[in-house]
Coordinates of C-alpha atoms in Angstrom, one line a residue:
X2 CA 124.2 58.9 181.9
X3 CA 125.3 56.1 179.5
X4 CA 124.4 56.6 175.7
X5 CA 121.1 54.8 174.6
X6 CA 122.7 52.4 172.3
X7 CA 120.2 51.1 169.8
X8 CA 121.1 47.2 168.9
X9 CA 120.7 46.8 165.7
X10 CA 119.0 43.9 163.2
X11 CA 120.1 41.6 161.1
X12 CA 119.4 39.0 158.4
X13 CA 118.7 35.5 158.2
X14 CA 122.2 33.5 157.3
X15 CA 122.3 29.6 156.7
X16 CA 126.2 28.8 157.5
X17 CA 125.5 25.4 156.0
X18 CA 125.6 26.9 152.3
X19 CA 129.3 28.7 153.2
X20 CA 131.3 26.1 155.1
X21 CA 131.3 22.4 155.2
X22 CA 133.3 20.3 157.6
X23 CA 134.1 16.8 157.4
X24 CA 135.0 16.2 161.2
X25 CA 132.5 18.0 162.9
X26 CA 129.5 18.2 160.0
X27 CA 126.8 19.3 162.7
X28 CA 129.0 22.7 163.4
X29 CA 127.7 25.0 160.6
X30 CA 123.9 23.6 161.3
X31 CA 124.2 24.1 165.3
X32 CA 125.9 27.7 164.7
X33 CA 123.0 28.4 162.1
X34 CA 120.4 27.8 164.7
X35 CA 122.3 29.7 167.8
X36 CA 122.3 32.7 164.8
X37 CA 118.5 31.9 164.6
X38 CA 118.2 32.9 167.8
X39 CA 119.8 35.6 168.2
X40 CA 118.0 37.0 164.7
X41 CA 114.5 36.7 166.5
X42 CA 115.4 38.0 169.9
X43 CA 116.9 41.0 168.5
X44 CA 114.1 41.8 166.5
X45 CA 111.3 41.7 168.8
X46 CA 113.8 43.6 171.5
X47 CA 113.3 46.2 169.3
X48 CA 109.7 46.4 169.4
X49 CA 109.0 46.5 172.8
X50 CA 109.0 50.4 174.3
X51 CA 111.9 52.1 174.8
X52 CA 111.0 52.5 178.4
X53 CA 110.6 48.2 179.3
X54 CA 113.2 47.5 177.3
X55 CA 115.7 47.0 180.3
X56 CA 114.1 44.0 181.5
X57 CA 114.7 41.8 178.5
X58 CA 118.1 42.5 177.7
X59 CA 119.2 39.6 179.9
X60 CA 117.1 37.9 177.0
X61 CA 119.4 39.1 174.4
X62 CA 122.5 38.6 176.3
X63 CA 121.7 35.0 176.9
X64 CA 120.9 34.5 173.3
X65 CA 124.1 36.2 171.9
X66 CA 126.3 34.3 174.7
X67 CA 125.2 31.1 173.4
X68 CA 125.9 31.6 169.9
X69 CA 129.5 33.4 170.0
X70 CA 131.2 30.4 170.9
X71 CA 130.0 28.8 167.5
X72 CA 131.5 32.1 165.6
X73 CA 134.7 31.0 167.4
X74 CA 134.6 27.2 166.4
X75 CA 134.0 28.2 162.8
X76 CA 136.4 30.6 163.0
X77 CA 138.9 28.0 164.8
X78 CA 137.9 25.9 161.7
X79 CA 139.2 28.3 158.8
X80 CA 142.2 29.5 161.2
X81 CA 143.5 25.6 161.7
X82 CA 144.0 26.2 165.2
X83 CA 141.8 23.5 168.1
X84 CA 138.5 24.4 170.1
X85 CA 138.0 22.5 173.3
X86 CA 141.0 20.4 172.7
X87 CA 139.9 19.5 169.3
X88 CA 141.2 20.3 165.5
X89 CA 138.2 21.0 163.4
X90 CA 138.5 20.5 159.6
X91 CA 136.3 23.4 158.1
X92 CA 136.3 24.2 154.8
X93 CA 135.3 27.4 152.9
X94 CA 132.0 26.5 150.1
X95 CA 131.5 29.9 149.1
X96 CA 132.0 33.9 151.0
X97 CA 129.2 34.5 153.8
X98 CA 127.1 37.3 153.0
X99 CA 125.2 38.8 155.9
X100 CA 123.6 41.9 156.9
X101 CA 123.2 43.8 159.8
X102 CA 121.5 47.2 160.0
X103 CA 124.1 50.0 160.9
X104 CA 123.0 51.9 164.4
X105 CA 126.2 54.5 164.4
X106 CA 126.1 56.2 160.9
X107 CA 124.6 59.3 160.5
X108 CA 121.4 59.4 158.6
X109 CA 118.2 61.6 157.3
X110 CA 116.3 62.7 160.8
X111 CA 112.9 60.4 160.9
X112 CA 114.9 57.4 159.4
X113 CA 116.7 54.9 160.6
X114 CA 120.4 53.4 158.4
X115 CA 119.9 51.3 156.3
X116 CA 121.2 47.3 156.8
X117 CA 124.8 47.1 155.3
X118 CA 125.8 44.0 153.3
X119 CA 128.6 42.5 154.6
X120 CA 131.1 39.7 153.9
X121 CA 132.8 37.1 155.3
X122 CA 132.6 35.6 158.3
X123 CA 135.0 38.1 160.6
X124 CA 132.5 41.0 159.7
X125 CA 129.5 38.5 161.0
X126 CA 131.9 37.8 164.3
X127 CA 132.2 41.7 165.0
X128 CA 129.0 43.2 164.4
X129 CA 128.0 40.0 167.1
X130 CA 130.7 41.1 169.6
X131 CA 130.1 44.9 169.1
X132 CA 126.6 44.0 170.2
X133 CA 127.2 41.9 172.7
X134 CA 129.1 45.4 174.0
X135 CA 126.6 47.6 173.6
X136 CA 123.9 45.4 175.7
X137 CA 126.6 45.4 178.6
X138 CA 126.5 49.3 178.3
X139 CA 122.9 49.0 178.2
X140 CA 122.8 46.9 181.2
X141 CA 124.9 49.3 183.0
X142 CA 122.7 52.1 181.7
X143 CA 120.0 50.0 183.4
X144 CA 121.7 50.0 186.7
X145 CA 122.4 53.8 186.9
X146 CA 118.8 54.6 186.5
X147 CA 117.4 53.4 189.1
X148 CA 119.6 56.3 190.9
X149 CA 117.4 59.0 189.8
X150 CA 113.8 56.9 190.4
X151 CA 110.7 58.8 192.7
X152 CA 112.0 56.3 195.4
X153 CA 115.5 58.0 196.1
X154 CA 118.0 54.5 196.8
X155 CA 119.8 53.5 200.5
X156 CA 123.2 54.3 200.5
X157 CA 123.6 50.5 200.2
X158 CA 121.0 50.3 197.3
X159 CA 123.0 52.7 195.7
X160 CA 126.7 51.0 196.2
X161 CA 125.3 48.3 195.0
X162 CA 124.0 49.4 191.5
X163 CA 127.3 51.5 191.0
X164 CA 129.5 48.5 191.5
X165 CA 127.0 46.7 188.5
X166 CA 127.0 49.2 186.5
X167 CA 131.0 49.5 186.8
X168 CA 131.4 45.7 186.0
X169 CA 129.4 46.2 182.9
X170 CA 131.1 48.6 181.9
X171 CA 134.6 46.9 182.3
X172 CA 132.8 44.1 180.4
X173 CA 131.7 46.2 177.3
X174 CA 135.7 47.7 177.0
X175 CA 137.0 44.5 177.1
X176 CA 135.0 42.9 174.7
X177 CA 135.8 46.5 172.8
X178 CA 139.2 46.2 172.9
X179 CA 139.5 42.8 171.8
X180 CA 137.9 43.8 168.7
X181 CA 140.7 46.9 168.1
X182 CA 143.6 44.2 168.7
X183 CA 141.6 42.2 166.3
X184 CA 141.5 44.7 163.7
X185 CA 144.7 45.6 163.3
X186 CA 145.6 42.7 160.7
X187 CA 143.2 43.9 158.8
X188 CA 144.0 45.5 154.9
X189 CA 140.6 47.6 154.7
X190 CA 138.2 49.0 156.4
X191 CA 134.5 47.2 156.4
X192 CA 131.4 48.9 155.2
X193 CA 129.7 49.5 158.3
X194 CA 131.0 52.5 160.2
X195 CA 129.7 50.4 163.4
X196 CA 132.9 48.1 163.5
X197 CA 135.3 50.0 161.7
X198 CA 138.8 50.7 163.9
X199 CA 137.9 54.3 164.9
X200 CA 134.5 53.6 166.2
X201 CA 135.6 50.5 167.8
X202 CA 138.7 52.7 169.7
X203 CA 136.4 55.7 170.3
X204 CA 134.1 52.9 172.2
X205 CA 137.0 51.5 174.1
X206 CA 137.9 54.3 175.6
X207 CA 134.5 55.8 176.1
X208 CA 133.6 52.7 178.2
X209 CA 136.6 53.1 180.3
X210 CA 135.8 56.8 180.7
X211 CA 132.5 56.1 181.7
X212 CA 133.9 53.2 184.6
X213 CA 136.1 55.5 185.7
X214 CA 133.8 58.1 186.1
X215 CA 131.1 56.6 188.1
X216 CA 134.0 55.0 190.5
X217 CA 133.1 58.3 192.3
X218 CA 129.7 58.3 191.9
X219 CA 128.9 56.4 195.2
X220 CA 131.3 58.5 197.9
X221 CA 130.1 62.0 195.3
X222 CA 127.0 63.4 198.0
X223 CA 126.4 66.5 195.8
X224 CA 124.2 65.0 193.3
X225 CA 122.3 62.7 195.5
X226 CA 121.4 66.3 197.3
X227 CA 120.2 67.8 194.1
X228 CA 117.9 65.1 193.4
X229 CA 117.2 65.1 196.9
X230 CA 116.1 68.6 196.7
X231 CA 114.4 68.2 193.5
X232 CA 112.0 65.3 194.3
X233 CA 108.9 66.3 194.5
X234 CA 108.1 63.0 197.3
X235 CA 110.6 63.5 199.3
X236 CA 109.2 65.4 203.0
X237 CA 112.6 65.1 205.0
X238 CA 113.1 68.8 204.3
X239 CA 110.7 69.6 207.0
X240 CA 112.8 68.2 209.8
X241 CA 116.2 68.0 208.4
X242 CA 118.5 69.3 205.9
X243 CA 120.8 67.5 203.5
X244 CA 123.8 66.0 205.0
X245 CA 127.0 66.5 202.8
X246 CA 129.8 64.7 204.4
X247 CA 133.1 65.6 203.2
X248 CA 134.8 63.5 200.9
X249 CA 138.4 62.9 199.0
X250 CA 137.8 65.8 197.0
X251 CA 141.8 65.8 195.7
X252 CA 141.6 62.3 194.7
X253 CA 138.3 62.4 193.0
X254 CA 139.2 65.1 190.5
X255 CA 142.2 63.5 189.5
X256 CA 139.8 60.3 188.6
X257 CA 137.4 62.5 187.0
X258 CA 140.7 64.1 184.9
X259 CA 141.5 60.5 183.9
X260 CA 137.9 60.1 182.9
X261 CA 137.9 63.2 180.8
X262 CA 141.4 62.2 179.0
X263 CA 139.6 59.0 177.6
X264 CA 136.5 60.8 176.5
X265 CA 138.9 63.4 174.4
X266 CA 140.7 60.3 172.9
X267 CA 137.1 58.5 171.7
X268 CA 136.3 62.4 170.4
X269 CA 139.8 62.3 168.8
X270 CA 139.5 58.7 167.2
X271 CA 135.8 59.6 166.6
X272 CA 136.8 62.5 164.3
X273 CA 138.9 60.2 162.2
X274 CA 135.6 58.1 161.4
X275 CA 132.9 59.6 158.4
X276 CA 130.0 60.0 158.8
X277 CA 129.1 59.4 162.7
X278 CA 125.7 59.5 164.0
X279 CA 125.5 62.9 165.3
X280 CA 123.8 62.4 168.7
X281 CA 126.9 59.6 169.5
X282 CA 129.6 62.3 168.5
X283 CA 127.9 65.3 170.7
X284 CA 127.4 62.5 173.9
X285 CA 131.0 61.8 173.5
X286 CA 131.9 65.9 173.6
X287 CA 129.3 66.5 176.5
X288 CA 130.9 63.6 178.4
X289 CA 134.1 64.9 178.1
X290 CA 133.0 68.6 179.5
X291 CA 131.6 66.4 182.4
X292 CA 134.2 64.7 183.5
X293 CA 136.4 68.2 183.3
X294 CA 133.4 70.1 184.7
X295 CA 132.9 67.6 187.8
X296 CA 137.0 67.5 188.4
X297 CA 137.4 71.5 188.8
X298 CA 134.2 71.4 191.0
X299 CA 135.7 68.8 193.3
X300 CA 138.9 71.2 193.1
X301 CA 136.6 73.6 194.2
X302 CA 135.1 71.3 197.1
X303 CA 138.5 70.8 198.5
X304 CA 139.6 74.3 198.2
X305 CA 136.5 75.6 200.2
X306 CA 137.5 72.6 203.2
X307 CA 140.7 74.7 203.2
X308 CA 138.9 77.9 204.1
X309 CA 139.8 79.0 200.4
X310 CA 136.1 80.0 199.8
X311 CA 137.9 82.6 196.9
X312 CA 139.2 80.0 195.3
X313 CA 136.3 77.3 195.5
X314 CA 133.8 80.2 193.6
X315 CA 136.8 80.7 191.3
X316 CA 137.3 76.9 190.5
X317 CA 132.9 76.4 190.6
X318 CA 132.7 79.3 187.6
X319 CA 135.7 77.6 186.0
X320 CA 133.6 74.0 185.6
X321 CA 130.6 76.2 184.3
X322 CA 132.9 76.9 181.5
X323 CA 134.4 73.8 181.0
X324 CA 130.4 72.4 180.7
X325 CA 129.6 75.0 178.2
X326 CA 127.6 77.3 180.2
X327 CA 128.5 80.9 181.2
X328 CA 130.8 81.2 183.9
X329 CA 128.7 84.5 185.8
X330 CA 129.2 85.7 189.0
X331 CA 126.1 86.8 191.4
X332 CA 125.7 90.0 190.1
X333 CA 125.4 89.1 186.4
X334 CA 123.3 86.3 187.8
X335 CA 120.7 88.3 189.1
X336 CA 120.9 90.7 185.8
X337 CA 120.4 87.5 183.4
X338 CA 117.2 88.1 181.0
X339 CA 114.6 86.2 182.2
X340 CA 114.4 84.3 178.7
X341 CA 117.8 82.8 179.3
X342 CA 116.7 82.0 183.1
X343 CA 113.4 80.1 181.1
X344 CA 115.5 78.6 178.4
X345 CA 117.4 76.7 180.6
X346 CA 114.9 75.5 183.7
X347 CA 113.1 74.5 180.3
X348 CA 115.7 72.4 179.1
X349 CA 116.5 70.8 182.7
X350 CA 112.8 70.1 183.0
X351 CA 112.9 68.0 179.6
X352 CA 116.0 66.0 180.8
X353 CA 113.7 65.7 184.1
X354 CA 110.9 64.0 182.0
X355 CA 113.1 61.8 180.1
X356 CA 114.4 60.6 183.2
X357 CA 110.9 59.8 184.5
X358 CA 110.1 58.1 181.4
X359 CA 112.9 55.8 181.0
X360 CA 113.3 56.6 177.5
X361 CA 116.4 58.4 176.2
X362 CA 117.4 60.1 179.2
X363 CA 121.2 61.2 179.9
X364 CA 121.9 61.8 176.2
X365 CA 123.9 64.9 177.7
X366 CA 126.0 62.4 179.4
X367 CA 125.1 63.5 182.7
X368 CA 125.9 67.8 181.7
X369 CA 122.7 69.2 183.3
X370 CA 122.5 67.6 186.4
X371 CA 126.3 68.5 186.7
X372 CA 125.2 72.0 186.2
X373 CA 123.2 71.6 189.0
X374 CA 125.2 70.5 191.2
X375 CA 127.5 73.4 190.5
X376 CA 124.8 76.4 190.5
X377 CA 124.2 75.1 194.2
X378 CA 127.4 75.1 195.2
X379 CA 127.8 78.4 193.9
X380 CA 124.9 80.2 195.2
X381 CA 125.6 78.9 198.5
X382 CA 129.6 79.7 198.5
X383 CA 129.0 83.1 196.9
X384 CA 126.6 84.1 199.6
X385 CA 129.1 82.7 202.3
X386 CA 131.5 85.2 201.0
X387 CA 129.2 87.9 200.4
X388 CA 128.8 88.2 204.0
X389 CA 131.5 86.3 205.9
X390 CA 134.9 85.0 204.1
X391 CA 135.1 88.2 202.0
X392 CA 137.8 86.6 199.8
X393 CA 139.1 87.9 196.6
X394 CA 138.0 85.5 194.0
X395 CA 141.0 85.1 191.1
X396 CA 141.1 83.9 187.6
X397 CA 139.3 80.8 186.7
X398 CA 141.1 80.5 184.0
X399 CA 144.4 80.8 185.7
X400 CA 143.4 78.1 187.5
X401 CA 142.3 75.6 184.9
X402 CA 145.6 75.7 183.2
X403 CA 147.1 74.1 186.4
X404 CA 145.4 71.1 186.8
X405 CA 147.0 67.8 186.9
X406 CA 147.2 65.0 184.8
X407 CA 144.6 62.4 185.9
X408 CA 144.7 58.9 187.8
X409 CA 143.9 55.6 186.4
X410 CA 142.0 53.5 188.4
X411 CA 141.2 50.8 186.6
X412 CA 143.3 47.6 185.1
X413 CA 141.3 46.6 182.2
X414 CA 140.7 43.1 182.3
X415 CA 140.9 41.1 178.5
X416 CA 138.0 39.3 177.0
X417 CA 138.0 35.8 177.5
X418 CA 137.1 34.0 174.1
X419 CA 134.5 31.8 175.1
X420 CA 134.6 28.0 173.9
X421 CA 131.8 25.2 173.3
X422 CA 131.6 22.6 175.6
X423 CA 133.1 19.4 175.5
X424 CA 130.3 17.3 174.9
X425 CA 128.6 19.9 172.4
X426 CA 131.8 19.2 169.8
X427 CA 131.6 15.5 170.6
X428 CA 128.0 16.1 169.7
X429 CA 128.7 17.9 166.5
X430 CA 131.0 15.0 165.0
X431 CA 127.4 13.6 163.9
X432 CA 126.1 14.1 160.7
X433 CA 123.7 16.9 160.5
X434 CA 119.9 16.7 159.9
X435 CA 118.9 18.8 157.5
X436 CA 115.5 19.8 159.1
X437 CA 117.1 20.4 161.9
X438 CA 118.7 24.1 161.1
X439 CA 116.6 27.3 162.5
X440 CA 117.4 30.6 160.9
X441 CA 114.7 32.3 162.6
X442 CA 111.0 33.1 162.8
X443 CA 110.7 36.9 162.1
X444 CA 109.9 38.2 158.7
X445 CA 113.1 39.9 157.0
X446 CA 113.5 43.4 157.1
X447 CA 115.0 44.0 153.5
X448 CA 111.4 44.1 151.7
X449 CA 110.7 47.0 154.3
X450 CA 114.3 48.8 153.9
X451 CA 113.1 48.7 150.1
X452 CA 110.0 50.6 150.6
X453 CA 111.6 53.2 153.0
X454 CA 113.8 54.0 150.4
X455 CA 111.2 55.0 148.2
X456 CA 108.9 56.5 151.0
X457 CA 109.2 60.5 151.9
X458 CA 110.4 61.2 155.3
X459 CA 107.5 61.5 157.7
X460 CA 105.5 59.6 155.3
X461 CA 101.6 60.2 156.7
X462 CA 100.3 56.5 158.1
X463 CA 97.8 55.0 155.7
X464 CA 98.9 56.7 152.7
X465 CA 101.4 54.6 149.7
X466 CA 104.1 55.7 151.5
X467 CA 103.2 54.9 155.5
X468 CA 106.4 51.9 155.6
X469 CA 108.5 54.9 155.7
X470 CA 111.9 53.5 157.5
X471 CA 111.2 55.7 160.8
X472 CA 108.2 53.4 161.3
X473 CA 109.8 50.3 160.4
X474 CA 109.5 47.7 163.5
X475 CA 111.6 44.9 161.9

């Protein structure tokens, strides 16, 4: 369900040519070999598979956790304020100049942004901290997908990831939020759309929507019973059938409500922001209609354990609408062409696959499966009343206009600004050795960005133009 962030690259950057201190002269050379680091972890992150690239973001989170208490000291340095208990005495040589290459701008299909040159050292502090969030959304992303493996979870198994995932996610928004306080002294915007004050808001809030929205994700049986049905390995339909036990059905949609009010504040803040990458903008819109679309169907759940089976099919064709699809009845079902019927087993078969490779499944932010979930209950609760209830179905959109506001359930948490240790600034009062500074071992990426520029899209391997920048690994 959560977006496939792609964590972007950055330059080599020697902090010892920017700042100078005379109490602590080892900082800038210690901070310049955390950056190091981080530099050459990111890079070859991105050229492992899309699919095994789960198991080595602890990899980049340890590399990235060790180095932003360094941004910190420096920055504690030009601020004048202590770090560990002690005032450091940094002093400004010339502007930093680093670049990072932009993941969240829109660009030409086949090619990937182009690195954006930044300056100073707060644009070097967010782009690390906006990337720091996006591996904790990654992580969480990580943690949800092992929900939809052959080997369907125990209920335990299941708990478990959830309550990851959640704490990831809380993670990512506070880290998020931080950054939007941050930002609010500033005069102008920076270059890179990535850390800019809509993006960064849209991203708090999506986060938040996405905790809040798997919070019923572990008591929600429905979609455990579609994958259930769907799994081809699975042989317990032979001897028993699904088990739905009933649930909080009230309470959940007012969650899923809350849920749905974030997302439409990141597609507000979103649509303040220029030039978004257009698979980012539509994830936030189809997770919005997903959250609304799950809420009316757990409307619908607990009107049908009130013997108001009318009402559930009403409030089920009322969710279809809200997810974008048609909101048809039985009848009009059976009259569908059968292109439409193939168009869309199609598309759920290609979210199916992605799944099963690990690559960029739940880009619809979970809108399919929903659908699923919602054509079952449907089938089922119009042939119920076909034959037994009988009940006149009403409005569905009568209905929808008298839903509730939602229900926070979360207390975001603020990011803790994480310090050096003691002995690590006692360490850095030493005077630095000059062969002693790492900036990293991977080539640069700027000589490549340069020939992508001049390369035509889909530029044929082997030919002048085969470093075209959708090929570029670095």
């Amino acid at each position: 369900m959560p977006f496939p962030f792609v964590l972007p690259t950055t330059s080599s950057v020697s902090f010892t040519d920017s700042f100078s201190s005379s109490t602590h002269p080892s900082l800038p050379n210690c901070a310049t070999t955390a950056r190091g680091v981080v530099r050459d972890v990111l890079k070859r992150y991105k050229r492992i598979p899309p699919s095994s690239q789960a198991s080595s973001l602890s990899t980049v989170l340890s590399a990235l956790q060790d180095y932003i208490p360094y941004l910190f000291a420096l920055d504690a340095g030009l601020s004048g304020t202590s770090c560990a208990g002690e005032e450091i005495d940094l002093v400004l040589v010339k502007e930093l100049e680093v670049e990072w290459r932009s993941t969240l701008s829109a660009t030409v299909p086949g090619r990937e942004p182009a690195r954006v040159k930044l300056s100073s050292l707060e644009s070097e502090m967010f782009f690390t901290l906006s990337t720091l969030a996006s591996v904790y959304s990654l992580q969480a992303r990580a943690q949800l997908h092992t929900l939809y493996s052959a080997t369907l979870p125990t209920r335990d198994q299941r708990a478990t990831a959830i309550a990851a995932a959640m704490k990831h996610f809380l993670d990512a928004n506070a880290v998020y939020t931080f950054l939007v306080n941050r930002s609010q002294q500033w005069h102008a915007q920076p270059a890179a759309i990535d850390i800019t004050s809509p993006v960064l808001g849209a991203l708090a809030e999506l986060t938040l929507a996405e905790a809040t929205l798997i919070t019923v994700l572990k008591d929600d049986p429905y979609p455990a019973a579609v994958v259930e049905d769907r799994n081809k390995n699975s042989k317990d339909w032979m001897f028993k059938s699904v088990e739905i036990p009933k649930v909080r059905a009230h309470l959940f949609a007012r969650l899923c409500l809350s849920s749905a009010e974030h997302a439409a504040k990141a597609q507000a803040m979103l649509g303040r922001a220029s030039k978004v990458d257009e698979s980012f903008a539509r994830y936030v819109d189809d997770f919005r209609r997903t959250a609304k679309g799950k809420a009316c169907r757990f409307f619908g759940v607990d009107a049908e354990l009130a013997a108001k089976t009318g009402e559930g099919i009403a409030w089920l064709r009322g969710a279809r609408k809200e997810l974008g699809f048609s909101a048809i009845d039985a009848d009009e079902e059976r009259k569908a062409s059968g292109f439409s019927k193939l168009k869309k087993e199609w598309a759920e078969k290609r979210e199916d696959r992605k799944v099963e490779k690990g690559g960029a499944w739940g880009t619809d932010a979970g809108k399919f499966e929903e659908g699923r979930v919602v054509d079952m209950l449907l089938k089922k609760w119009e042939k119920m009343n076909d034959t037994m209830s009988i009940q006149v179905v009403p409005s569905s959109s009568q209905l929808l206009s008298t839903m509730p506001s939602g229900r926070e359930y979360h207390t975001p948490k603020p990011y803790i600004i994480p310090t050096l240790e003691e002995d690590a600034i006692i360490r850095m009062r030493a005077p630095p050795d000059p062969g002693d500074a790492f900036e990293g071992e991977e080539d640069d990426s700027a000589d490549e960005d340069e020939r992508a520029a001049a390369a035509p899209v889909g530029a044929f391997p082997g030919t002048k133009a085969e470093y075209s920048a959708g090929s570029s690994y670095y």
